[in-house]
Amino acid sequence: MNTVWNIARKELSDGLRNRWLLAISLLFAVLAVGIAWLGAAASGQLGFTSIPATIASLASLATFLVPLIALLLAYDAIVGEDEGGTLMLLLTYPLGRGQLLLGKFVGHGLILALATLIGFGCAALAIGVLVEDVELGLLAWAFGRFMLSSTLLGWVFLAMAYVLSSAVSEKSSAAGLALGVWFLFVLVFDLALLALLVLSEGKLNPELLPWLLLLNPTDVYRLINLSGFDGGGSAVGVMALGGDLPVDGRLLWLCLLLWVGAPLALAYWVFLRRAT
Amino acid sequence: MNAVEIEGVSQHYGNLTVLHDLHLNLGEGEVLGLFGHNGAGKTTSMKLILGLLQASSGRVQVLGRSPNDSLVRRQLGYLPENVTFYAQLSGRETLRHFARLKGAALAQVDELLEQVGLTDAMDRRVKTYSKGMRQRLGLAQALLGAPRLLLLDEPTVGLDPIATQDLYQLVDRLRQQGTSIILCSHVLPGVEAHINRAAILAHGRLQAVGSLASLREDAGLPALIRASGLQHRAQLLQRWHADGHQARSLGVDGIEVVAINGHKLDLLRELLGAGGAQDIDIHQPSLEDLYRHYMDHAQATQTGEGAR
């Protein structure tokens, strides 16, 4: 356990040193505040509108941003050490490959969690303080859920990045593949699902379709954040399918956790087979 | 108990066999020099001892255990060839990180930095280090936790002559303290005084292993005796030629004779008896000569096998 923490500690101090933590926190804070106050500008309004609308806009933005940041943070975790020549040295130390991988995950995971907490937390505080007659209970609940699920979403893509990083032998291929993964889950998957929906002309079992959303962690994440508000009129695109999903919130959370665990286990398996 | 026992180890990568039936032991407190051309199997042997590779066949034991044992790894120091570290950390931070991972006392970090002469540079980033400084940091890293077994892969690369000398003195000191050391090197001159035994690898086979004296005997390489200031050189030459020695004149009054094993003392006696001999120089076959001998031998065997 100590070993895992020693690895994590280095990643964390790297994150502080190269100002990743600061940059991500700042980005999150600026975006969250911007969306809260200017999100309704398209409809001619200025200023804070409502908590559900703010969370919905934030969630659809975070769907793009959080996976990208996580992949950027972690794509060179293994292959970078290998190219730098330190991986072989580390593997002669009294630590297992699992401990090394877990240490990286804990370190990167903490960076993401802290950035989410600081960035979005500041925005929530600003809303709570500056906006009059806002429902503080609802605000805390919605933002808490949003921050927790955003962190989990980030962890999913950290784990995916480790799979790539363990599998390839060059940093540049890891970067390319990371972009591919981002494209697949953030853009292509939903389009493909919609295309499937249109092309099947209703022949596909309509009860099956919503379940397909669970195959994409970003969709699970959005489902979590869009549910629970009265009159969920903000669900558009494939998210409208989610309304038909006969599952409760706890299953969605479980699903997101599974999406963290499965790639992490896969990364461990791939890393064990990596030649030194 | 031997520090390292390699018994009948072969290693294949696909169709390629990089080690053939290797037998090699390293005793406690012994320094073994491991020499060979590029691709001879030195690095593969190192990786087997480090537990980074699993032998295709045969058995490797390190400090009486399997090389993967974390107890073994805690007592093992390794300096990789062309060692590199995290560029953005300072030398001291680097060493502290590795000390924590190895479970070594953090107090040791500053001591080691001083020992390798990096105290002045310890708070600078490793990025700014020269190759020699990186090498010394790598050495300090290998010494973390007072290892019982030390593997040094090309430790003198990038070191200036004084730092090289310091390194060899450190090796001597560690040997006296009972540390077992394997030293891989391309640089042969200077190393011979600091190793107990030499092992020469070529084409994945162990060509020879033993102390320098036994290797010299085994190789049967002659020593060269040179002397000058001889009064009766012509007579001496004549006598030696008659006895079947290879001798030739050198300069105005000098002589050179090839002393094959067992004749050295007789030749010296005759040389001294001849009168007037000054400046006698006996050139023993060096590690380099031995290395060349075994490499030529290996090459001949290889071509012989290829022709069949």
Coordinates of C-alpha atoms in Angstrom, one line a residue:
Chain A
M1 CA 0.0 0.0 0.0
N2 CA 2.9 2.3 0.9
T3 CA 4.4 1.6 -2.5
V4 CA 1.3 2.5 -4.3
W5 CA 1.2 5.8 -2.4
N6 CA 4.8 6.5 -3.2
I7 CA 4.1 6.2 -6.9
A8 CA 0.9 8.2 -6.6
R9 CA 2.7 10.9 -4.6
K10 CA 5.2 11.5 -7.4
E11 CA 2.4 11.8 -10.0
L12 CA 0.6 14.2 -7.7
S13 CA 3.7 16.4 -7.2
D14 CA 4.3 16.3 -11.0
G15 CA 0.8 17.5 -11.5
L16 CA 1.5 20.4 -9.1
R17 CA 4.9 21.1 -10.6
N18 CA 3.8 21.4 -14.2
R19 CA 0.7 23.3 -13.2
W20 CA -1.7 20.8 -14.7
L21 CA -3.8 20.8 -11.5
L22 CA -3.9 24.6 -11.5
A23 CA -4.7 24.8 -15.2
I24 CA -7.5 22.2 -15.1
S25 CA -9.1 23.8 -12.0
L26 CA -9.0 27.2 -13.6
L27 CA -10.5 25.9 -16.8
F28 CA -13.3 24.2 -15.0
A29 CA -14.1 27.2 -12.8
V30 CA -14.1 29.7 -15.8
L31 CA -16.3 27.4 -17.9
A32 CA -18.7 26.7 -15.1
V33 CA -19.1 30.3 -14.1
G34 CA -19.4 31.3 -17.8
I35 CA -22.1 28.8 -18.5
A36 CA -24.0 29.6 -15.3
W37 CA -24.3 33.3 -16.3
L38 CA -24.1 33.3 -20.1
G39 CA -25.7 29.9 -20.8
A40 CA -29.0 31.4 -21.6
A41 CA -27.7 34.1 -23.8
A42 CA -28.9 32.3 -26.9
S43 CA -32.4 32.6 -25.8
G44 CA -32.0 36.3 -25.1
Q45 CA -31.5 36.1 -21.4
L46 CA -28.5 37.2 -19.4
G47 CA -27.7 36.0 -16.0
F48 CA -28.4 32.8 -14.0
T49 CA -31.5 30.9 -15.2
S50 CA -31.9 27.7 -13.3
I51 CA -30.0 24.9 -11.7
P52 CA -31.2 22.2 -14.0
A53 CA -30.4 24.2 -17.1
T54 CA -27.0 25.1 -15.8
I55 CA -26.2 21.5 -14.9
A56 CA -27.4 20.2 -18.3
S57 CA -25.2 22.7 -20.2
L58 CA -22.3 21.9 -17.9
A59 CA -22.7 18.2 -18.3
S60 CA -22.8 18.3 -22.1
L61 CA -19.6 20.4 -22.1
A62 CA -17.9 18.2 -19.5
T63 CA -18.7 15.2 -21.7
F64 CA -16.3 16.6 -24.2
L65 CA -13.7 18.1 -21.9
V66 CA -13.2 15.7 -19.0
P67 CA -12.4 12.6 -21.2
L68 CA -10.0 14.7 -23.2
I69 CA -8.2 16.0 -20.2
A70 CA -8.0 12.5 -18.6
L71 CA -6.6 11.0 -21.8
L72 CA -4.0 13.8 -22.0
L73 CA -3.0 13.3 -18.4
A74 CA -2.5 9.6 -18.6
Y75 CA -1.7 8.5 -22.2
D76 CA 2.1 8.4 -21.6
A77 CA 1.9 6.8 -18.1
I78 CA 3.5 3.6 -19.1
V79 CA 5.0 4.2 -22.5
G80 CA 6.4 7.5 -21.4
E81 CA 8.3 5.8 -18.6
D82 CA 9.5 3.2 -21.0
E83 CA 10.7 5.7 -23.5
G84 CA 12.3 7.7 -20.7
G85 CA 14.2 4.6 -19.6
T86 CA 12.8 4.6 -16.1
L87 CA 10.3 1.8 -16.5
M88 CA 13.0 -0.9 -16.6
L89 CA 14.6 0.6 -13.5
L90 CA 11.3 0.7 -11.7
L91 CA 10.6 -2.9 -12.5
T92 CA 13.8 -4.0 -10.8
Y93 CA 12.6 -2.3 -7.6
P94 CA 10.5 -4.2 -5.0
L95 CA 7.2 -3.3 -6.6
G96 CA 4.8 -5.2 -8.7
R97 CA 3.4 -4.0 -12.0
G98 CA 0.0 -3.9 -10.4
Q99 CA 1.3 -1.5 -7.7
L100 CA 2.9 0.7 -10.3
L101 CA -0.3 0.9 -12.4
L102 CA -2.5 1.5 -9.3
G103 CA -0.1 4.1 -8.0
K104 CA -0.3 6.0 -11.3
F105 CA -4.1 5.7 -11.2
V106 CA -4.4 7.0 -7.6
G107 CA -2.1 9.9 -8.5
H108 CA -3.8 10.9 -11.7
G109 CA -7.2 10.2 -10.2
L110 CA -6.5 12.5 -7.3
I111 CA -5.4 15.3 -9.7
L112 CA -8.6 15.0 -11.6
A113 CA -10.7 14.8 -8.4
L114 CA -9.1 17.8 -6.9
A115 CA -9.4 19.8 -10.1
T116 CA -13.1 19.0 -10.3
L117 CA -13.6 19.8 -6.7
I118 CA -11.8 23.1 -6.9
G119 CA -12.9 24.2 -10.3
F120 CA -16.6 23.3 -10.2
G121 CA -16.8 23.8 -6.4
C122 CA -15.7 27.4 -6.8
A123 CA -18.4 27.9 -9.4
A124 CA -21.0 26.4 -7.1
L125 CA -19.9 28.7 -4.3
A126 CA -20.1 31.7 -6.6
I127 CA -23.7 30.8 -7.6
G128 CA -24.6 30.1 -4.0
V129 CA -23.3 33.5 -2.9
L130 CA -24.1 35.7 -5.8
V131 CA -27.5 34.5 -7.0
E132 CA -30.4 35.6 -4.9
D133 CA -33.1 33.2 -3.8
V134 CA -31.3 30.1 -5.2
E135 CA -32.3 26.8 -3.6
L136 CA -29.1 26.0 -1.7
G137 CA -30.1 22.4 -1.0
L138 CA -30.8 21.7 -4.7
L139 CA -27.6 23.5 -5.7
A140 CA -25.4 21.4 -3.4
W141 CA -27.1 18.2 -4.4
A142 CA -26.9 18.8 -8.1
F143 CA -23.4 20.1 -8.1
G144 CA -22.2 17.4 -5.7
R145 CA -23.6 14.8 -8.0
F146 CA -22.2 16.6 -11.1
M147 CA -18.7 16.8 -9.5
L148 CA -18.7 13.2 -8.4
S149 CA -19.9 11.8 -11.7
S150 CA -17.4 14.0 -13.6
T151 CA -14.6 12.6 -11.5
L152 CA -15.7 9.1 -12.2
L153 CA -16.0 9.9 -15.9
G154 CA -12.4 11.2 -15.8
W155 CA -11.3 8.0 -14.1
V156 CA -12.9 5.9 -16.8
F157 CA -10.8 7.6 -19.4
L158 CA -7.7 7.4 -17.2
A159 CA -8.1 3.7 -17.1
M160 CA -8.6 3.5 -20.9
A161 CA -5.5 5.6 -21.4
Y162 CA -3.5 3.1 -19.3
V163 CA -4.7 0.3 -21.6
L164 CA -3.3 2.2 -24.6
S165 CA -0.2 3.2 -22.8
S166 CA 0.6 -0.4 -21.8
A167 CA -0.1 -1.8 -25.3
V168 CA 2.0 0.5 -27.6
S169 CA 5.7 1.0 -27.8
E170 CA 5.8 4.6 -28.8
K171 CA 4.4 7.7 -27.1
S172 CA 3.1 9.1 -30.4
S173 CA 1.0 6.0 -31.1
A174 CA -0.5 6.3 -27.6
A175 CA -1.4 9.9 -28.3
G176 CA -3.0 9.0 -31.6
L177 CA -5.0 6.1 -30.1
A178 CA -6.1 8.3 -27.2
L179 CA -7.6 10.8 -29.7
G180 CA -9.3 7.9 -31.4
V181 CA -10.8 6.7 -28.1
W182 CA -12.0 10.2 -27.4
F183 CA -13.6 10.4 -30.9
L184 CA -15.2 7.0 -30.6
F185 CA -16.9 7.6 -27.2
V186 CA -17.7 11.3 -27.4
L187 CA -18.7 11.7 -31.0
V188 CA -19.0 8.6 -33.1
F189 CA -20.9 6.3 -30.7
D190 CA -24.0 8.6 -30.4
L191 CA -24.1 9.2 -34.1
A192 CA -23.8 5.5 -34.8
L193 CA -26.6 4.8 -32.4
L194 CA -28.8 7.4 -34.1
A195 CA -28.0 6.0 -37.5
L196 CA -28.8 2.5 -36.3
L197 CA -32.1 3.8 -35.0
V198 CA -33.0 5.4 -38.3
L199 CA -31.8 2.6 -40.5
S200 CA -33.5 -0.1 -38.6
E201 CA -36.9 1.6 -39.3
G202 CA -38.3 0.4 -36.0
K203 CA -37.4 -3.3 -36.7
L204 CA -35.0 -3.2 -33.8
N205 CA -36.5 -4.0 -30.5
P206 CA -37.3 -0.6 -29.1
E207 CA -36.7 -1.8 -25.6
L208 CA -33.2 -2.8 -26.4
L209 CA -32.0 0.6 -27.6
P210 CA -31.9 2.4 -24.3
W211 CA -29.7 -0.3 -22.9
L212 CA -27.2 0.4 -25.6
L213 CA -26.5 3.7 -24.0
L214 CA -24.9 1.9 -21.1
L215 CA -22.2 0.8 -23.5
N216 CA -20.9 4.3 -23.6
P217 CA -19.6 5.8 -20.3
T218 CA -20.2 9.4 -21.5
D219 CA -23.9 8.6 -22.1
V220 CA -24.1 7.0 -18.6
Y221 CA -22.6 10.2 -17.2
R222 CA -25.1 12.4 -19.0
L223 CA -28.0 10.2 -17.9
I224 CA -26.9 10.6 -14.4
N225 CA -26.8 14.3 -14.6
L226 CA -30.0 14.9 -16.6
S227 CA -32.2 12.7 -14.3
G228 CA -33.9 13.8 -11.2
F229 CA -35.0 17.2 -12.3
D230 CA -38.7 18.0 -12.8
G231 CA -39.8 18.2 -16.4
G232 CA -36.6 16.9 -18.1
G233 CA -37.3 18.8 -21.3
S234 CA -33.7 19.4 -21.9
A235 CA -33.0 15.8 -23.1
V236 CA -32.1 15.9 -26.7
G237 CA -30.7 13.5 -29.3
V238 CA -29.9 10.1 -28.0
M239 CA -30.5 11.3 -24.5
A240 CA -34.2 11.2 -25.2
L241 CA -33.9 7.4 -25.3
G242 CA -32.7 7.5 -21.7
G243 CA -36.1 8.6 -20.6
D244 CA -37.4 5.1 -21.5
L245 CA -34.7 3.4 -19.6
P246 CA -36.4 1.4 -16.8
V247 CA -33.4 1.6 -14.5
D248 CA -32.8 3.7 -11.4
G249 CA -29.9 6.0 -10.6
R250 CA -28.0 3.5 -8.6
L251 CA -27.6 1.2 -11.5
L252 CA -26.2 4.1 -13.6
W253 CA -23.6 4.8 -10.9
L254 CA -22.8 1.1 -10.7
C255 CA -22.4 1.1 -14.4
L256 CA -20.0 4.0 -14.3
L257 CA -17.9 2.3 -11.6
L258 CA -17.8 -0.8 -13.8
W259 CA -16.5 1.4 -16.6
V260 CA -13.7 2.4 -14.3
G261 CA -12.9 -1.1 -13.1
A262 CA -13.0 -3.0 -16.4
P263 CA -10.5 -1.0 -18.3
L264 CA -8.3 -0.8 -15.3
A265 CA -8.3 -4.6 -15.1
L266 CA -7.6 -4.8 -18.8
A267 CA -4.7 -2.3 -18.5
Y268 CA -3.2 -4.5 -15.8
W269 CA -3.6 -7.6 -18.0
V270 CA -2.0 -5.8 -21.0
F271 CA 0.8 -4.3 -18.8
L272 CA 1.7 -7.8 -17.4
R273 CA 2.3 -9.0 -20.9
R274 CA 4.4 -6.0 -21.9
A275 CA 8.0 -7.0 -22.6
T276 CA 10.7 -5.1 -21.0
Chain B
M1 CA 25.4 -19.6 -0.6
N2 CA 26.2 -18.1 -4.0
A3 CA 24.9 -14.6 -4.7
V4 CA 23.9 -15.6 -8.2
E5 CA 23.5 -19.1 -9.7
I6 CA 22.7 -19.6 -13.3
E7 CA 22.3 -23.2 -14.3
G8 CA 21.9 -24.3 -17.8
V9 CA 19.9 -21.3 -18.9
S10 CA 18.9 -20.9 -22.5
Q11 CA 16.9 -18.0 -23.8
H12 CA 15.0 -17.8 -27.0
Y13 CA 13.2 -14.9 -28.8
G14 CA 11.1 -16.7 -31.4
N15 CA 13.6 -18.6 -33.5
L16 CA 16.5 -16.6 -32.2
T17 CA 18.5 -18.2 -29.4
V18 CA 20.3 -15.4 -27.5
L19 CA 21.7 -17.6 -24.7
H20 CA 22.9 -21.2 -25.1
D21 CA 23.1 -23.3 -21.9
L22 CA 24.7 -20.8 -19.7
H23 CA 26.3 -21.8 -16.4
L24 CA 27.6 -19.0 -14.2
N25 CA 28.0 -18.5 -10.5
L26 CA 28.8 -15.5 -8.4
G27 CA 30.1 -16.0 -4.9
E28 CA 29.4 -13.7 -1.9
G29 CA 31.8 -10.8 -2.0
E30 CA 33.0 -11.6 -5.4
V31 CA 33.4 -9.2 -8.4
L32 CA 32.7 -10.7 -11.7
G33 CA 33.5 -8.9 -14.9
L34 CA 31.1 -9.8 -17.8
F35 CA 32.5 -9.0 -21.2
G36 CA 31.3 -9.6 -24.7
H37 CA 30.5 -7.9 -28.0
N38 CA 27.2 -6.2 -28.7
G39 CA 24.5 -8.9 -28.8
A40 CA 26.6 -11.4 -27.0
G41 CA 23.9 -11.9 -24.4
K42 CA 25.3 -9.7 -21.6
T43 CA 22.1 -7.6 -21.3
T44 CA 19.9 -10.8 -21.5
S45 CA 21.9 -12.3 -18.7
M46 CA 21.5 -9.2 -16.6
K47 CA 17.8 -9.1 -17.2
L48 CA 17.5 -12.8 -16.2
I49 CA 19.2 -12.0 -12.9
L50 CA 17.0 -8.9 -12.4
G51 CA 13.9 -11.0 -13.0
L52 CA 12.8 -8.9 -15.9
L53 CA 13.0 -12.0 -18.1
Q54 CA 11.9 -15.5 -17.5
A55 CA 14.4 -18.0 -18.7
S56 CA 13.1 -20.2 -21.5
S57 CA 14.8 -23.1 -19.8
G58 CA 17.2 -23.6 -16.9
R59 CA 17.3 -22.1 -13.5
V60 CA 18.3 -18.7 -12.1
Q61 CA 18.6 -18.1 -8.4
V62 CA 19.6 -14.8 -6.8
L63 CA 20.6 -14.6 -3.1
G64 CA 19.1 -18.1 -2.7
R65 CA 15.7 -17.1 -4.0
S66 CA 13.8 -16.5 -7.2
P67 CA 14.9 -13.2 -8.9
N68 CA 11.3 -12.0 -8.7
D69 CA 11.2 -12.1 -4.9
S70 CA 10.7 -8.7 -3.5
L71 CA 13.1 -9.6 -0.7
V72 CA 15.7 -10.1 -3.4
R73 CA 14.9 -6.8 -5.0
R74 CA 15.3 -4.9 -1.8
Q75 CA 18.9 -6.2 -1.6
L76 CA 19.8 -5.6 -5.2
G77 CA 21.2 -2.5 -6.8
Y78 CA 21.2 -2.0 -10.5
L79 CA 22.8 0.7 -12.7
P80 CA 21.3 0.4 -16.2
E81 CA 23.3 1.2 -19.3
N82 CA 22.7 4.9 -20.3
V83 CA 20.7 5.5 -17.2
T84 CA 18.1 8.3 -17.4
F85 CA 15.8 9.8 -14.8
Y86 CA 12.8 12.2 -14.6
A87 CA 14.2 15.3 -16.2
Q88 CA 12.0 17.7 -14.2
L89 CA 13.0 16.4 -10.8
S90 CA 16.2 17.5 -9.0
G91 CA 18.9 15.0 -8.2
R92 CA 17.9 14.9 -4.6
E93 CA 14.2 14.5 -5.3
T94 CA 15.0 11.7 -7.7
L95 CA 17.0 9.8 -5.2
R96 CA 14.4 10.4 -2.4
H97 CA 11.7 9.0 -4.7
F98 CA 13.7 5.9 -5.4
A99 CA 14.7 5.5 -1.8
R100 CA 11.1 5.5 -0.8
L101 CA 10.3 2.9 -3.4
K102 CA 13.1 0.7 -2.2
G103 CA 12.3 1.2 1.5
A104 CA 15.8 2.7 2.1
A105 CA 16.3 5.3 4.8
L106 CA 16.0 8.8 3.5
A107 CA 19.0 9.9 5.5
Q108 CA 21.1 7.8 3.1
V109 CA 20.2 10.1 0.2
D110 CA 22.4 13.0 1.2
E111 CA 25.2 10.6 2.2
L112 CA 25.2 8.9 -1.2
L113 CA 25.0 12.2 -3.1
E114 CA 28.1 13.3 -1.3
Q115 CA 29.8 10.0 -2.0
V116 CA 29.3 10.3 -5.7
G117 CA 30.2 14.0 -5.6
L118 CA 26.9 15.5 -6.5
T119 CA 26.3 17.5 -3.3
D120 CA 26.7 20.9 -5.1
A121 CA 24.3 19.9 -7.9
M122 CA 21.7 18.0 -5.9
D123 CA 19.1 20.8 -6.0
R124 CA 19.4 21.3 -9.7
R125 CA 17.1 19.6 -12.2
V126 CA 18.4 16.4 -13.7
K127 CA 17.7 18.0 -17.1
T128 CA 20.8 20.2 -16.6
Y129 CA 23.1 17.3 -15.7
S130 CA 25.9 16.1 -17.9
K131 CA 26.1 12.5 -18.9
G132 CA 28.8 11.8 -16.2
M133 CA 26.6 13.4 -13.6
R134 CA 23.6 11.3 -14.6
Q135 CA 25.8 8.3 -14.4
R136 CA 26.9 9.2 -10.9
L137 CA 23.3 9.8 -9.9
G138 CA 22.5 6.3 -11.3
L139 CA 25.3 4.9 -9.2
A140 CA 24.0 6.5 -6.1
Q141 CA 20.6 5.1 -7.0
A142 CA 22.0 1.6 -7.3
L143 CA 23.6 1.9 -3.8
L144 CA 20.4 2.8 -2.1
G145 CA 19.6 0.4 0.8
A146 CA 23.1 -1.0 1.0
P147 CA 22.5 -3.8 -1.6
R148 CA 24.2 -7.3 -1.2
L149 CA 24.3 -7.7 -4.9
L150 CA 25.2 -5.0 -7.4
L151 CA 24.8 -5.1 -11.1
L152 CA 26.6 -2.4 -13.0
D153 CA 26.0 -2.1 -16.7
E154 CA 28.7 0.0 -18.4
P155 CA 29.3 2.0 -15.3
T156 CA 32.3 4.0 -16.6
V157 CA 30.6 5.3 -19.7
G158 CA 30.7 9.1 -19.6
L159 CA 33.0 9.3 -16.6
D160 CA 36.3 11.1 -16.8
P161 CA 39.4 9.3 -15.7
I162 CA 39.3 10.5 -12.1
A163 CA 35.6 9.6 -11.7
T164 CA 36.4 6.2 -13.3
Q165 CA 39.2 5.7 -10.7
D166 CA 36.8 6.7 -7.9
L167 CA 34.3 4.2 -9.2
Y168 CA 36.8 1.4 -9.2
Q169 CA 37.9 2.3 -5.7
L170 CA 34.2 2.2 -4.6
V171 CA 33.9 -1.2 -6.2
D172 CA 37.0 -2.4 -4.1
R173 CA 35.5 -0.9 -1.0
L174 CA 32.1 -2.6 -1.5
R175 CA 33.8 -5.9 -2.2
Q176 CA 35.7 -5.7 1.1
Q177 CA 32.3 -5.1 2.8
G178 CA 31.1 -8.3 1.2
T179 CA 29.0 -7.0 -1.6
S180 CA 28.8 -9.2 -4.7
I181 CA 29.2 -7.3 -7.9
I182 CA 28.7 -8.0 -11.6
L183 CA 30.3 -5.5 -13.8
C184 CA 29.5 -5.4 -17.5
S185 CA 31.9 -3.3 -19.6
H186 CA 33.3 -2.6 -23.0
V187 CA 36.2 -0.7 -21.5
L188 CA 38.7 -3.3 -20.7
P189 CA 41.9 -1.5 -19.7
G190 CA 41.9 -0.6 -16.0
V191 CA 39.2 -3.0 -15.0
E192 CA 41.3 -6.1 -14.5
A193 CA 42.8 -5.1 -11.1
H194 CA 39.3 -4.7 -9.7
I195 CA 37.7 -8.0 -10.6
N196 CA 38.1 -11.5 -9.2
R197 CA 37.0 -13.3 -12.2
A198 CA 36.2 -12.5 -15.8
A199 CA 33.4 -14.1 -17.9
I200 CA 33.6 -13.7 -21.7
L201 CA 30.4 -14.2 -23.7
A202 CA 30.2 -14.4 -27.5
H203 CA 27.2 -15.3 -29.6
G204 CA 25.2 -16.3 -26.6
R205 CA 27.7 -18.8 -25.3
L206 CA 30.1 -18.5 -22.4
Q207 CA 33.6 -18.7 -23.9
A208 CA 35.6 -18.6 -20.8
V209 CA 35.3 -17.8 -17.1
G210 CA 37.9 -17.6 -14.4
S211 CA 40.5 -15.5 -12.8
L212 CA 42.9 -13.7 -15.0
A213 CA 45.7 -16.1 -14.1
S214 CA 43.7 -19.1 -15.0
L215 CA 42.4 -17.6 -18.2
R216 CA 46.0 -16.8 -19.2
E217 CA 47.0 -20.3 -18.5
D218 CA 44.0 -21.7 -20.3
A219 CA 44.5 -19.4 -23.3
G220 CA 48.2 -20.2 -23.5
L221 CA 49.0 -16.7 -24.6
P222 CA 52.7 -15.9 -24.3
A223 CA 54.3 -13.1 -22.3
L224 CA 56.7 -10.8 -24.1
I225 CA 60.0 -10.0 -22.4
R226 CA 61.9 -7.0 -23.6
A227 CA 65.2 -5.8 -22.4
S228 CA 67.9 -3.3 -23.6
G229 CA 71.5 -2.5 -22.9
L230 CA 72.7 -6.0 -23.7
Q231 CA 76.4 -6.6 -24.3
H232 CA 76.2 -9.9 -26.0
R233 CA 73.0 -9.6 -27.9
A234 CA 74.0 -11.6 -30.9
Q235 CA 75.0 -14.6 -28.8
L236 CA 71.8 -14.6 -26.9
L237 CA 69.7 -14.4 -30.0
Q238 CA 71.6 -17.3 -31.5
R239 CA 71.1 -19.4 -28.4
W240 CA 67.4 -18.7 -28.2
H241 CA 66.8 -19.4 -31.8
A242 CA 68.6 -22.6 -31.4
D243 CA 66.3 -23.5 -28.5
G244 CA 63.3 -22.8 -30.6
H245 CA 62.3 -19.5 -29.0
Q246 CA 60.9 -16.6 -31.0
A247 CA 63.3 -13.8 -30.4
R248 CA 64.3 -10.7 -32.3
S249 CA 66.5 -7.7 -31.9
L250 CA 65.1 -4.4 -30.9
G251 CA 66.7 -1.0 -31.4
V252 CA 70.5 -0.6 -30.9
D253 CA 71.1 -3.1 -28.1
G254 CA 67.6 -4.4 -27.2
I255 CA 65.9 -7.7 -27.5
E256 CA 62.4 -9.1 -27.5
V257 CA 61.5 -12.7 -26.8
V258 CA 58.2 -14.5 -26.7
A259 CA 57.9 -16.5 -23.5
I260 CA 55.5 -19.3 -23.8
N261 CA 54.1 -20.7 -20.5
G262 CA 56.7 -22.3 -18.3
H263 CA 59.7 -20.8 -20.1
K264 CA 59.5 -17.3 -18.7
L265 CA 61.7 -17.8 -15.7
D266 CA 64.4 -19.7 -17.6
L267 CA 64.5 -16.9 -20.2
L268 CA 64.8 -14.3 -17.6
R269 CA 67.6 -16.1 -15.9
E270 CA 69.5 -16.4 -19.1
L271 CA 68.8 -12.7 -19.9
L272 CA 70.2 -11.7 -16.5
G273 CA 73.2 -14.0 -16.9
A274 CA 74.1 -12.4 -20.3
G275 CA 75.1 -9.3 -18.4
G276 CA 74.3 -5.6 -18.9
A277 CA 70.6 -6.0 -19.2
Q278 CA 68.7 -3.0 -18.1
D279 CA 65.1 -1.9 -18.3
I280 CA 63.6 -5.3 -18.4
D281 CA 59.9 -5.2 -19.3
I282 CA 57.6 -8.2 -19.0
H283 CA 54.4 -7.8 -20.9
Q284 CA 51.8 -10.2 -19.5
P285 CA 48.8 -10.9 -21.8
S286 CA 46.3 -8.3 -20.7
L287 CA 42.5 -8.7 -20.4
E288 CA 42.3 -7.2 -23.8
D289 CA 44.6 -9.8 -25.3
L290 CA 42.6 -12.5 -23.6
Y291 CA 39.4 -11.0 -24.8
R292 CA 40.7 -10.9 -28.4
H293 CA 41.9 -14.5 -28.1
Y294 CA 38.5 -15.8 -27.0
M295 CA 36.7 -13.7 -29.5
D296 CA 38.8 -15.0 -32.4
H297 CA 38.3 -18.5 -31.1
A298 CA 34.5 -17.9 -30.9
Q299 CA 34.5 -16.5 -34.4
A300 CA 36.4 -19.5 -35.7
T301 CA 34.0 -21.9 -34.1
Q302 CA 31.0 -19.9 -35.4
T303 CA 32.3 -19.9 -39.0
G304 CA 33.3 -23.6 -38.7
E305 CA 29.7 -24.4 -37.7
G306 CA 28.3 -22.3 -40.5
A307 CA 30.4 -24.1 -43.1
R308 CA 29.1 -27.5 -42.0

